[in-house]
Amino acid sequence: MEAEDVSRAEDRAECPGSKNEGQPDVAQPDFPHGGQSPGPTALWEMLERKFLEYQKLAHGSPAEHQQSLLNLLPLFLKAWENSVGIISFPSLQSLAEDISNQLAQEIQKALVGKPAEQAREAAAQLLRWKGDVDQDGYLLLKSVYVLTGTNSETLGRVAASGLPALLLKCLYLFFVFPLEKEEVLENDVQVQRMFVQMLLNICSESQGLERLLSGNELQSLVIATTCLWEHSCCFWKEPTFCVLRAISKAQHLGIIEYLQAMDCIKLSLQNLSKLADTLPAPKVSESVSLILGFVKDSYPISSALFLEFENGEGYPLLLKVLLRYDALAQSEVNPHLEELLELLVWLTTCGRSELKVFDSITYPQLEGFKFHHEASGVTVKNLQAFQVLQNVFHKASNPVLCTKVLSAIRTMWVWNARNFFLLEWTLQPISQFVEIVPLKPAPVQKQFFQLLEALVFELHYVPHEILRKVQCLIKESPESPCALVALQSVLRIAGRDLLFTDIFRDSGLLGLLLAQLRKRAKILRKSGNKESTLGVQDPERELTCVMLRTVVTLLRGSVRNAVVLKDHGMVPFIKIFLDVEWYREASLSILEQLSVINAEEYMSIIVGALCSSTQGELELKLDLLQSLLRILDTPKGRAAFRVSSGFNGLLSLLSDLEGSLQEPPPQAWGMVSPSQTLDLVLHTLCALSAALHLDPVNSDFFKKNGLFEKLAEDLCLLGCFGAQEEEGAPLHSEADTKARPFADFLSAAFASASPFPPKIQSCLQILSFLDSMAGGTLHLRRDLKEPPRAGQDPAPHAQKEDAGSDPQGNFKLWPDLEERMDEGDAVIIHPGVLCIMVRLLPRLYHEDHPQLSQEIQCSVASHIQSLVKSEKNRQVMCEAGMLRTLVASCRRALTTSTSPLHSGLIRIFEKLASQAIEPDVLRQFLGLGVPPPPSAATKILHSSCVHRGDSGGSGSQAAEAGTAEGPVGAAPGADPCSAVTQALRSSRTSQGSTTALQTSLSLISMTSPRNLQPQKAALAPSFVEFDMSVEGYGCLFIPTVSTVMGTSTEYLVSGGIGTGAARSFPPLGGLTFSCWFLISRHSTVTEGHPLRFLTLVRHLTRTEQPFICFSVSLCPDDLSLVVSTEEKEFQSLDIMEPEDDPEPSAGCQLRVRCGQLLACGQWHHLAVVVTKEMKRNCTVSTYLDGQIGRASLALVDLSSTATSRERKPRGKGLETSVTTAEGQTMARQRRALIRIGMFVCIPVPCTEFKNHLWSTHFAPNTMARSPGGGTRCWV
């Protein structure tokens, strides 16, 4: 209530003219009867007339004069209230003088000649409102209250009446003598507010302050606040302090001189010293704060009161009062304590001269530290005042008091960083506090070490001596709670800068921590690694954790510290902490830091821990794998991982999960959820991906050791994948299986409410892991919350292809060159992982969900197809053996045309085979569903005709088309497709014939350019360019095409068809040679050297002389295509001998003029078909861009030669060279420049229509200039 009264008084000071709502109504003036009450202007005019009448009565009796004045007061107050505090009265100063004098006389009359207590009662009765009778004192008080809030001139008239001193005397009486009745009425509160506000208004003017100092009332009041606490009035205590503070803040020199002359400070300090031990601490501190307020407010003007405070034993009094709070059990800060501490902190800045400190910093400091020599900001000058704070912290144990002292010290550092050095190098407070901080409560310890951290983080200063004492504290009592707090602070400080790693190593802290950890590890090992549960608070465990984290911080970035740890033999003890979850993270971090100096040791520890972990220790395995991932980011770590058998360790981790994803799970895996198993699979694959990422050595190691195959086997054994399909099992097929995009399946598989069965969901999630691993991004993913490609379209080009395809089967437009350059957004980093996905593709089928399984299989196949669109991806997939994997793992789908996967896998095979294919893989593909005799294949090729309408499509698409248009550029009447269509329909009567047809169509697709659109840029076939201008020759040499077995040959030296049998030459039915070529520059006529496309050379066992038995060349004289079956000796031409071509034998050469068909810079297709006839003859047909030339020549016969001595050779070998080989020309420089694209030499004579279709339908109109990869050679 007292505080509320003071606030109301202060509000009145802010608005002295406001209307006092709720106050008792004063006596109302008499107004004429009838009508409304007059307005403010009329009231002031009426008051002016009556005041003039009052002044005319000045010569009357004093009683009449006084009564006349009192009669004016109700009218004055009424006019003031109606005017909202605005006074419009010309004779205001005269009225103020008379009213003030009258009130002073009334107070003087009430006080004179009476004892103090009676005088107090008389003054209270005078000013109190008493109803309708005898309220003159109240009216006078309220009128003066109004007048003191007007202006300075009016206030001066009030002060001249002597009223300020009388009011101060009344305040003294009200404060010193309590009320007889403790009950306080509302009227008393209103009187108090007006009374106090009058004094506050008087203190705001120098005239009023001077009148306050006219007697000893101020001295009495000040001393009373310091000694008469037991007999004072509580109702008037707060107003009294309020008035005294207002007098103090006035900063008037007269007040300073008055207090000094009256010894107010000295007497007050003496009184407080006597009461400090008896009165409550808040009351004493309030009085001390009042006295210090006078000192602080007067200090800018004069230091006289400050000196009186120092000489009057003020500092011991402050210490005594502050220590009184130590005995109080308080949880909140007392406002009087805060005020007293603020004044004490201010006292530290009072002094005659600046303290001097010398720059003696010799220890290394942090970057950015600067010692401030200049005294900028507020600096500490009074060490005696600071010693009070220091002694309080030394002697107190109250947490609130101690924390406030520490906050006060930090405030001084905020003023000026120089204050720390001024204090620490003189009084050494922080260094001394370190020694006693273990005796303080926990909140104080925490606050102190935060203060210590502020030196490092805010001042950028390294307190070496203080840190050394902190280290001693930890060493002396490592088990104490204070040691834990200190070590936590050291941990935060050590992480600030690498400089601390050296500081704490040189100081011995690192060795101390290692010794403690060794001790705790031994205890942990003896206890069997049994720790308290996670929810229980254990200080011992927490201290061990902090020690480990501190060691981690000291090792980070410091090789020397890692060497120290290794020299201490701590590695076996750190391994002990791995088994406890509380210590595992820090222990792994320590081992990771040690990997800098010995990565192999780290890898052996981690891999060993993974392999030795039990089935239920999933969290341990995950933590180990996460640590492993961090080290695998470095090349050194990846190399150590390979050397330490890391790959085998991770694969054994997957092997241990066998059956964990079965439905229902086996009993051994009943307590492990599928999500936990998948999380472990994810982290294992992440580690494998990180080990292979950008590391060709590891990738080569993984591939050469068959670890991709082992990984596929381990994934198959998890239990979520289906069984391997058997050859005799019934085939489940759907006529129209429309698969959703692969990204949609992954998004649904990772959704919180997945619509898939658990096994299928697990399969999809594992496929998503493998997909990210193939792209080299899996190790960047650490959780199962979302699929790696969620939100992305995994096959953007596949969708574009579907959207742009013509439903009528017409050719689609080839994209622009710029678009082709960005073909295939996804880049395959680990192609072997994609091969694993192909291995898992047949196992995605689940008999209980056949339709969903087939849809997923088709979606995965479509996704893989989208990944092999780009040239680069095809190259890496071919090198990884994707074609071999397709033939081995998806053989049944490739051979069964009704399988939903058939067309998709065929497309993938064709795309990759157009890039590169190994001969044995091609033989396996060509043999899918085809009987072994070559005649069957020949029969199918002779009876098969199809038109393919999509440049990027496959032979399967062409085979499925019901109708087709004629070839581009074909003659109008030459439409062989009707016969072909009829042949196709008849060929589908049996599965074998259908497969053979598909195989032949796929072969065409593999060897054709990828664009057939007229008037558009085409993707050039891969080619090899032969420049004859440097050495005069250039060729592609194939050393062995076939081996002919003789009667005395014991074994096959080389060649063959992959079954152990020899490959005969010439083939029984004939052969076909086909190639694409582009002539950039012809040879000059003077050079006279032919352009050789194919030269077959055989070697005999009984002679070293080779023989040319078959050749295809272009004569430069008349641009004639020459095919020769004549056998002649292969003679290397001497550089000095001219090159002479003898006349050919009759019936051994076909010569076709083609000068009008050839054009430089344009791709052409050449096909030569040799068909065996009866009587040792053969028919040779040539096709140049579909133009046919034909003749009957002598059959190539290797059973006899032109040399009679070689009638019965023991064995013969056949070699091939494309273009001109070394020794076939004597010129060292020739102008010819030729490009040879895809060429095929097969032991089957293709029909006339087949070559016509090959060369016209699939020939590009304009070839692209950009080169591809390498030449495809199938022999």
PDB file of C-alpha atoms in Angstrom, residues 71 178 200 221 237 299 470 558 569 574 817 828 906 1002 1016 1263:
ATOM      1  CA  ASN A  71     -14.361  31.377   1.575  1.00  0.00           C
ATOM      2  CA  PRO A 178       3.694   5.929  14.388  1.00  0.00           C
ATOM      3  CA  LEU A 200       8.542  16.905  -4.393  1.00  0.00           C
ATOM      4  CA  LEU A 221      15.043  13.450   9.047  1.00  0.00           C
ATOM      5  CA  LYS A 237       8.509   5.340   5.603  1.00  0.00           C
ATOM      6  CA  TYR A 299      30.177  13.215  -6.344  1.00  0.00           C
ATOM      7  CA  VAL A 470      41.923 -24.965 -12.654  1.00  0.00           C
ATOM      8  CA  SER A 558      46.694 -31.843 -33.388  1.00  0.00           C
ATOM      9  CA  GLY A 569      49.120 -46.949 -24.889  1.00  0.00           C
ATOM     10  CA  ILE A 574      39.588 -46.627 -25.657  1.00  0.00           C
ATOM     11  CA  LEU A 817      22.474 -31.320 -80.666  1.00  0.00           C
ATOM     12  CA  ILE A 828      26.479 -43.907 -63.239  1.00  0.00           C
ATOM     13  CA  ILE A 906      15.973 -56.417 -75.145  1.00  0.00           C
ATOM     14  CA  SER A1002      18.355 -56.985 -82.429  1.00  0.00           C
ATOM     15  CA  LYS A1016      17.872 -34.217 -89.714  1.00  0.00           C
ATOM     16  CA  MET A1263      25.949 -38.044 -90.482  1.00  0.00           C
TER      17      MET A1263
END
